[in-house]
Protein backbone atom coordinates (compact mmCIF):
# COMPACT_ATOMS: atom_id res chain seq x y z
CA UNK A 1 0.00 0.00 0.00
CA UNK A 2 1.28 3.44 -0.84
CA UNK A 3 1.14 6.51 1.35
CA UNK A 4 -2.07 7.65 -0.38
CA UNK A 5 -3.82 4.40 0.67
CA UNK A 6 -4.66 3.32 -2.89
CA UNK A 7 -4.12 -0.27 -3.92
CA UNK A 8 -2.84 -0.23 -7.49
CA UNK A 9 -3.63 -2.73 -10.20
CA UNK A 10 -4.19 -2.74 -13.93
CA UNK A 11 -7.51 -3.35 -15.67
CA UNK A 12 -6.72 -7.03 -16.33
CA UNK A 13 -5.96 -7.63 -12.66
CA UNK A 14 -9.16 -5.84 -11.67
CA UNK A 15 -11.16 -8.01 -14.06
CA UNK A 16 -9.87 -11.13 -12.28
CA UNK A 17 -10.98 -9.93 -8.84
CA UNK A 18 -14.26 -11.16 -7.44
CA UNK A 19 -16.21 -9.03 -5.01
CA UNK A 20 -18.72 -9.96 -2.36
CA UNK A 21 -21.40 -7.88 -0.74
CA UNK A 22 -20.45 -6.49 2.66
CA UNK A 23 -23.38 -4.22 3.55
CA UNK A 24 -26.19 -2.09 2.18
CA UNK A 25 -28.50 0.38 3.86
CA UNK A 26 -31.17 2.92 3.05
CA UNK A 27 -30.07 6.45 3.89
CA UNK A 28 -31.81 7.66 7.01
CA UNK A 29 -32.07 11.18 5.56
CA UNK A 30 -34.72 10.62 2.89
CA UNK A 31 -35.76 13.55 0.78
CA UNK A 32 -38.66 15.71 1.94
CA UNK A 33 -40.82 14.26 -0.84
CA UNK A 34 -40.37 10.67 0.35
CA UNK A 35 -40.90 11.66 3.99
CA UNK A 36 -44.09 13.50 3.07
CA UNK A 37 -45.31 10.52 1.06
CA UNK A 38 -44.84 8.23 4.08
CA UNK A 39 -46.84 10.61 6.26
CA UNK A 40 -49.66 10.58 3.73
CA UNK A 41 -49.77 6.79 3.72
CA UNK A 42 -48.12 6.35 0.34
CA UNK A 43 -44.64 5.10 -0.31
CA UNK A 44 -43.19 6.69 -3.40
CA UNK A 45 -39.98 5.30 -4.80
CA UNK A 46 -38.82 8.79 -5.67
CA UNK A 47 -36.30 10.02 -3.16
CA UNK A 48 -35.24 6.63 -1.78
CA UNK A 49 -31.48 6.39 -1.69
CA UNK A 50 -28.88 4.30 0.03
CA UNK A 51 -25.37 2.95 -0.11
CA UNK A 52 -23.62 -0.35 -0.54
CA UNK A 53 -20.13 -1.65 0.13
CA UNK A 54 -18.34 -4.58 -1.49
CA UNK A 55 -14.99 -6.22 -0.77
CA UNK A 56 -12.83 -8.58 -2.78
CA UNK A 57 -13.55 -12.23 -2.03
CA UNK A 58 -9.84 -13.03 -1.55
CA UNK A 59 -9.75 -10.48 1.29
CA UNK A 60 -6.76 -8.72 -0.22
CA UNK A 61 -8.15 -5.36 0.88
CA UNK A 62 -9.84 -4.09 -2.29
CA UNK A 63 -13.07 -2.25 -1.60
CA UNK A 64 -15.73 -0.52 -3.69
CA UNK A 65 -18.66 1.42 -2.29
CA UNK A 66 -21.26 3.57 -3.97
CA UNK A 67 -24.57 5.29 -3.48
CA UNK A 68 -27.69 4.06 -5.22
CA UNK A 69 -31.06 5.59 -5.93
CA UNK A 70 -34.44 4.07 -6.76
CA UNK A 71 -35.61 4.96 -10.26
CA UNK A 72 -39.33 5.66 -10.46
CA UNK A 73 -41.61 4.28 -11.76
CA UNK A 74 -39.77 0.95 -12.18
CA UNK A 75 -38.42 0.78 -8.63
CA UNK A 76 -35.07 -0.43 -9.96
CA UNK A 77 -31.85 0.59 -8.26
CA UNK A 78 -29.32 2.64 -10.18
CA UNK A 79 -25.81 3.79 -9.40
CA UNK A 80 -25.91 7.39 -8.24
CA UNK A 81 -23.68 9.52 -10.43
CA UNK A 82 -20.19 10.32 -9.12
CA UNK A 83 -20.67 8.35 -5.90
CA UNK A 84 -18.07 5.60 -6.18
CA UNK A 85 -15.72 5.32 -3.22
CA UNK A 86 -12.79 2.96 -3.50
CA UNK A 87 -9.24 2.28 -2.48
CA UNK A 88 -8.45 1.03 -5.99
CA UNK A 89 -6.28 3.01 -8.39
CA UNK A 90 -6.00 1.64 -11.89
CA UNK A 91 -2.62 1.84 -13.53
CA UNK A 92 -1.76 2.49 -17.15
CA UNK A 93 0.48 0.18 -19.22
CA UNK A 94 3.55 2.23 -18.23
CA UNK A 95 2.73 1.69 -14.53
CA UNK A 96 1.62 5.25 -13.86
CA UNK A 97 -1.72 6.02 -12.22
CA UNK A 98 -4.72 6.22 -14.54
CA UNK A 99 -6.18 8.86 -12.21
CA UNK A 100 -9.22 8.89 -10.00
CA UNK A 101 -11.64 9.97 -12.73
CA UNK A 102 -10.62 7.22 -15.16
CA UNK A 103 -10.60 4.64 -12.37
CA UNK A 104 -14.13 5.61 -11.31
CA UNK A 105 -15.39 5.51 -14.91
CA UNK A 106 -13.91 2.05 -15.33
CA UNK A 107 -15.45 0.87 -12.06
CA UNK A 108 -18.86 2.29 -13.05
CA UNK A 109 -18.67 0.28 -16.28
CA UNK A 110 -17.68 -2.81 -14.29
CA UNK A 111 -20.62 -2.36 -11.92
CA UNK A 112 -22.99 -2.40 -14.89
CA UNK A 113 -22.01 -6.06 -15.42
CA UNK A 114 -22.83 -7.07 -11.83
CA UNK A 115 -26.25 -8.09 -10.51
CA UNK A 116 -25.72 -5.81 -7.51
CA UNK A 117 -29.25 -4.28 -7.54
CA UNK A 118 -30.82 -7.70 -6.91
CA UNK A 119 -28.40 -8.46 -4.09
CA UNK A 120 -28.92 -5.05 -2.47
CA UNK A 121 -32.71 -5.31 -2.71
CA UNK A 122 -32.67 -8.79 -1.23
CA UNK A 123 -30.45 -7.61 1.63
CA UNK A 124 -32.76 -4.67 2.35
CA UNK A 125 -35.80 -6.93 2.24
CA UNK A 126 -34.21 -9.35 4.72
CA UNK A 127 -33.23 -6.46 7.01
CA UNK A 128 -36.74 -5.04 7.02
CA UNK A 129 -38.26 -8.45 7.75
CA UNK A 130 -35.96 -8.86 10.74
CA UNK A 131 -37.01 -5.46 12.05
CA UNK A 132 -40.68 -6.45 11.83
CA UNK A 133 -40.20 -9.59 13.95
CSV table of C-alpha atoms in Angstrom, one decimal:
chain,number,residue,atom,x,y,z
A,1,UNK,CA,0.0,0.0,0.0
A,2,UNK,CA,1.3,3.4,-0.8
A,3,UNK,CA,1.1,6.5,1.3
A,4,UNK,CA,-2.1,7.6,-0.4
A,5,UNK,CA,-3.8,4.4,0.7
A,6,UNK,CA,-4.7,3.3,-2.9
A,7,UNK,CA,-4.1,-0.3,-3.9
A,8,UNK,CA,-2.8,-0.2,-7.5
A,9,UNK,CA,-3.6,-2.7,-10.2
A,10,UNK,CA,-4.2,-2.7,-13.9
A,11,UNK,CA,-7.5,-3.4,-15.7
A,12,UNK,CA,-6.7,-7.0,-16.3
A,13,UNK,CA,-6.0,-7.6,-12.7
A,14,UNK,CA,-9.2,-5.8,-11.7
A,15,UNK,CA,-11.2,-8.0,-14.1
A,16,UNK,CA,-9.9,-11.1,-12.3
A,17,UNK,CA,-11.0,-9.9,-8.8
A,18,UNK,CA,-14.3,-11.2,-7.4
A,19,UNK,CA,-16.2,-9.0,-5.0
A,20,UNK,CA,-18.7,-10.0,-2.4
A,21,UNK,CA,-21.4,-7.9,-0.7
A,22,UNK,CA,-20.5,-6.5,2.7
A,23,UNK,CA,-23.4,-4.2,3.5
A,24,UNK,CA,-26.2,-2.1,2.2
A,25,UNK,CA,-28.5,0.4,3.9
A,26,UNK,CA,-31.2,2.9,3.0
A,27,UNK,CA,-30.1,6.4,3.9
A,28,UNK,CA,-31.8,7.7,7.0
A,29,UNK,CA,-32.1,11.2,5.6
A,30,UNK,CA,-34.7,10.6,2.9
A,31,UNK,CA,-35.8,13.6,0.8
A,32,UNK,CA,-38.7,15.7,1.9
A,33,UNK,CA,-40.8,14.3,-0.8
A,34,UNK,CA,-40.4,10.7,0.3
A,35,UNK,CA,-40.9,11.7,4.0
A,36,UNK,CA,-44.1,13.5,3.1
A,37,UNK,CA,-45.3,10.5,1.1
A,38,UNK,CA,-44.8,8.2,4.1
A,39,UNK,CA,-46.8,10.6,6.3
A,40,UNK,CA,-49.7,10.6,3.7
A,41,UNK,CA,-49.8,6.8,3.7
A,42,UNK,CA,-48.1,6.4,0.3
A,43,UNK,CA,-44.6,5.1,-0.3
A,44,UNK,CA,-43.2,6.7,-3.4
A,45,UNK,CA,-40.0,5.3,-4.8
A,46,UNK,CA,-38.8,8.8,-5.7
A,47,UNK,CA,-36.3,10.0,-3.2
A,48,UNK,CA,-35.2,6.6,-1.8
A,49,UNK,CA,-31.5,6.4,-1.7
A,50,UNK,CA,-28.9,4.3,0.0
A,51,UNK,CA,-25.4,2.9,-0.1
A,52,UNK,CA,-23.6,-0.4,-0.5
A,53,UNK,CA,-20.1,-1.6,0.1
A,54,UNK,CA,-18.3,-4.6,-1.5
A,55,UNK,CA,-15.0,-6.2,-0.8
A,56,UNK,CA,-12.8,-8.6,-2.8
A,57,UNK,CA,-13.6,-12.2,-2.0
A,58,UNK,CA,-9.8,-13.0,-1.6
A,59,UNK,CA,-9.7,-10.5,1.3
A,60,UNK,CA,-6.8,-8.7,-0.2
A,61,UNK,CA,-8.1,-5.4,0.9
A,62,UNK,CA,-9.8,-4.1,-2.3
A,63,UNK,CA,-13.1,-2.2,-1.6
A,64,UNK,CA,-15.7,-0.5,-3.7
A,65,UNK,CA,-18.7,1.4,-2.3
A,66,UNK,CA,-21.3,3.6,-4.0
A,67,UNK,CA,-24.6,5.3,-3.5
A,68,UNK,CA,-27.7,4.1,-5.2
A,69,UNK,CA,-31.1,5.6,-5.9
A,70,UNK,CA,-34.4,4.1,-6.8
A,71,UNK,CA,-35.6,5.0,-10.3
A,72,UNK,CA,-39.3,5.7,-10.5
A,73,UNK,CA,-41.6,4.3,-11.8
A,74,UNK,CA,-39.8,0.9,-12.2
A,75,UNK,CA,-38.4,0.8,-8.6
A,76,UNK,CA,-35.1,-0.4,-10.0
A,77,UNK,CA,-31.9,0.6,-8.3
A,78,UNK,CA,-29.3,2.6,-10.2
A,79,UNK,CA,-25.8,3.8,-9.4
A,80,UNK,CA,-25.9,7.4,-8.2
A,81,UNK,CA,-23.7,9.5,-10.4
A,82,UNK,CA,-20.2,10.3,-9.1
A,83,UNK,CA,-20.7,8.4,-5.9
A,84,UNK,CA,-18.1,5.6,-6.2
A,85,UNK,CA,-15.7,5.3,-3.2
A,86,UNK,CA,-12.8,3.0,-3.5
A,87,UNK,CA,-9.2,2.3,-2.5
A,88,UNK,CA,-8.4,1.0,-6.0
A,89,UNK,CA,-6.3,3.0,-8.4
A,90,UNK,CA,-6.0,1.6,-11.9
A,91,UNK,CA,-2.6,1.8,-13.5
A,92,UNK,CA,-1.8,2.5,-17.1
A,93,UNK,CA,0.5,0.2,-19.2
A,94,UNK,CA,3.6,2.2,-18.2
A,95,UNK,CA,2.7,1.7,-14.5
A,96,UNK,CA,1.6,5.3,-13.9
A,97,UNK,CA,-1.7,6.0,-12.2
A,98,UNK,CA,-4.7,6.2,-14.5
A,99,UNK,CA,-6.2,8.9,-12.2
A,100,UNK,CA,-9.2,8.9,-10.0
A,101,UNK,CA,-11.6,10.0,-12.7
A,102,UNK,CA,-10.6,7.2,-15.2
A,103,UNK,CA,-10.6,4.6,-12.4
A,104,UNK,CA,-14.1,5.6,-11.3
A,105,UNK,CA,-15.4,5.5,-14.9
A,106,UNK,CA,-13.9,2.0,-15.3
A,107,UNK,CA,-15.5,0.9,-12.1
A,108,UNK,CA,-18.9,2.3,-13.1
A,109,UNK,CA,-18.7,0.3,-16.3
A,110,UNK,CA,-17.7,-2.8,-14.3
A,111,UNK,CA,-20.6,-2.4,-11.9
A,112,UNK,CA,-23.0,-2.4,-14.9
A,113,UNK,CA,-22.0,-6.1,-15.4
A,114,UNK,CA,-22.8,-7.1,-11.8
A,115,UNK,CA,-26.2,-8.1,-10.5
A,116,UNK,CA,-25.7,-5.8,-7.5
A,117,UNK,CA,-29.3,-4.3,-7.5
A,118,UNK,CA,-30.8,-7.7,-6.9
A,119,UNK,CA,-28.4,-8.5,-4.1
A,120,UNK,CA,-28.9,-5.1,-2.5
A,121,UNK,CA,-32.7,-5.3,-2.7
A,122,UNK,CA,-32.7,-8.8,-1.2
A,123,UNK,CA,-30.5,-7.6,1.6
A,124,UNK,CA,-32.8,-4.7,2.3
A,125,UNK,CA,-35.8,-6.9,2.2
A,126,UNK,CA,-34.2,-9.3,4.7
A,127,UNK,CA,-33.2,-6.5,7.0
A,128,UNK,CA,-36.7,-5.0,7.0
A,129,UNK,CA,-38.3,-8.4,7.7
A,130,UNK,CA,-36.0,-8.9,10.7
A,131,UNK,CA,-37.0,-5.5,12.1
A,132,UNK,CA,-40.7,-6.5,11.8
A,133,UNK,CA,-40.2,-9.6,14.0
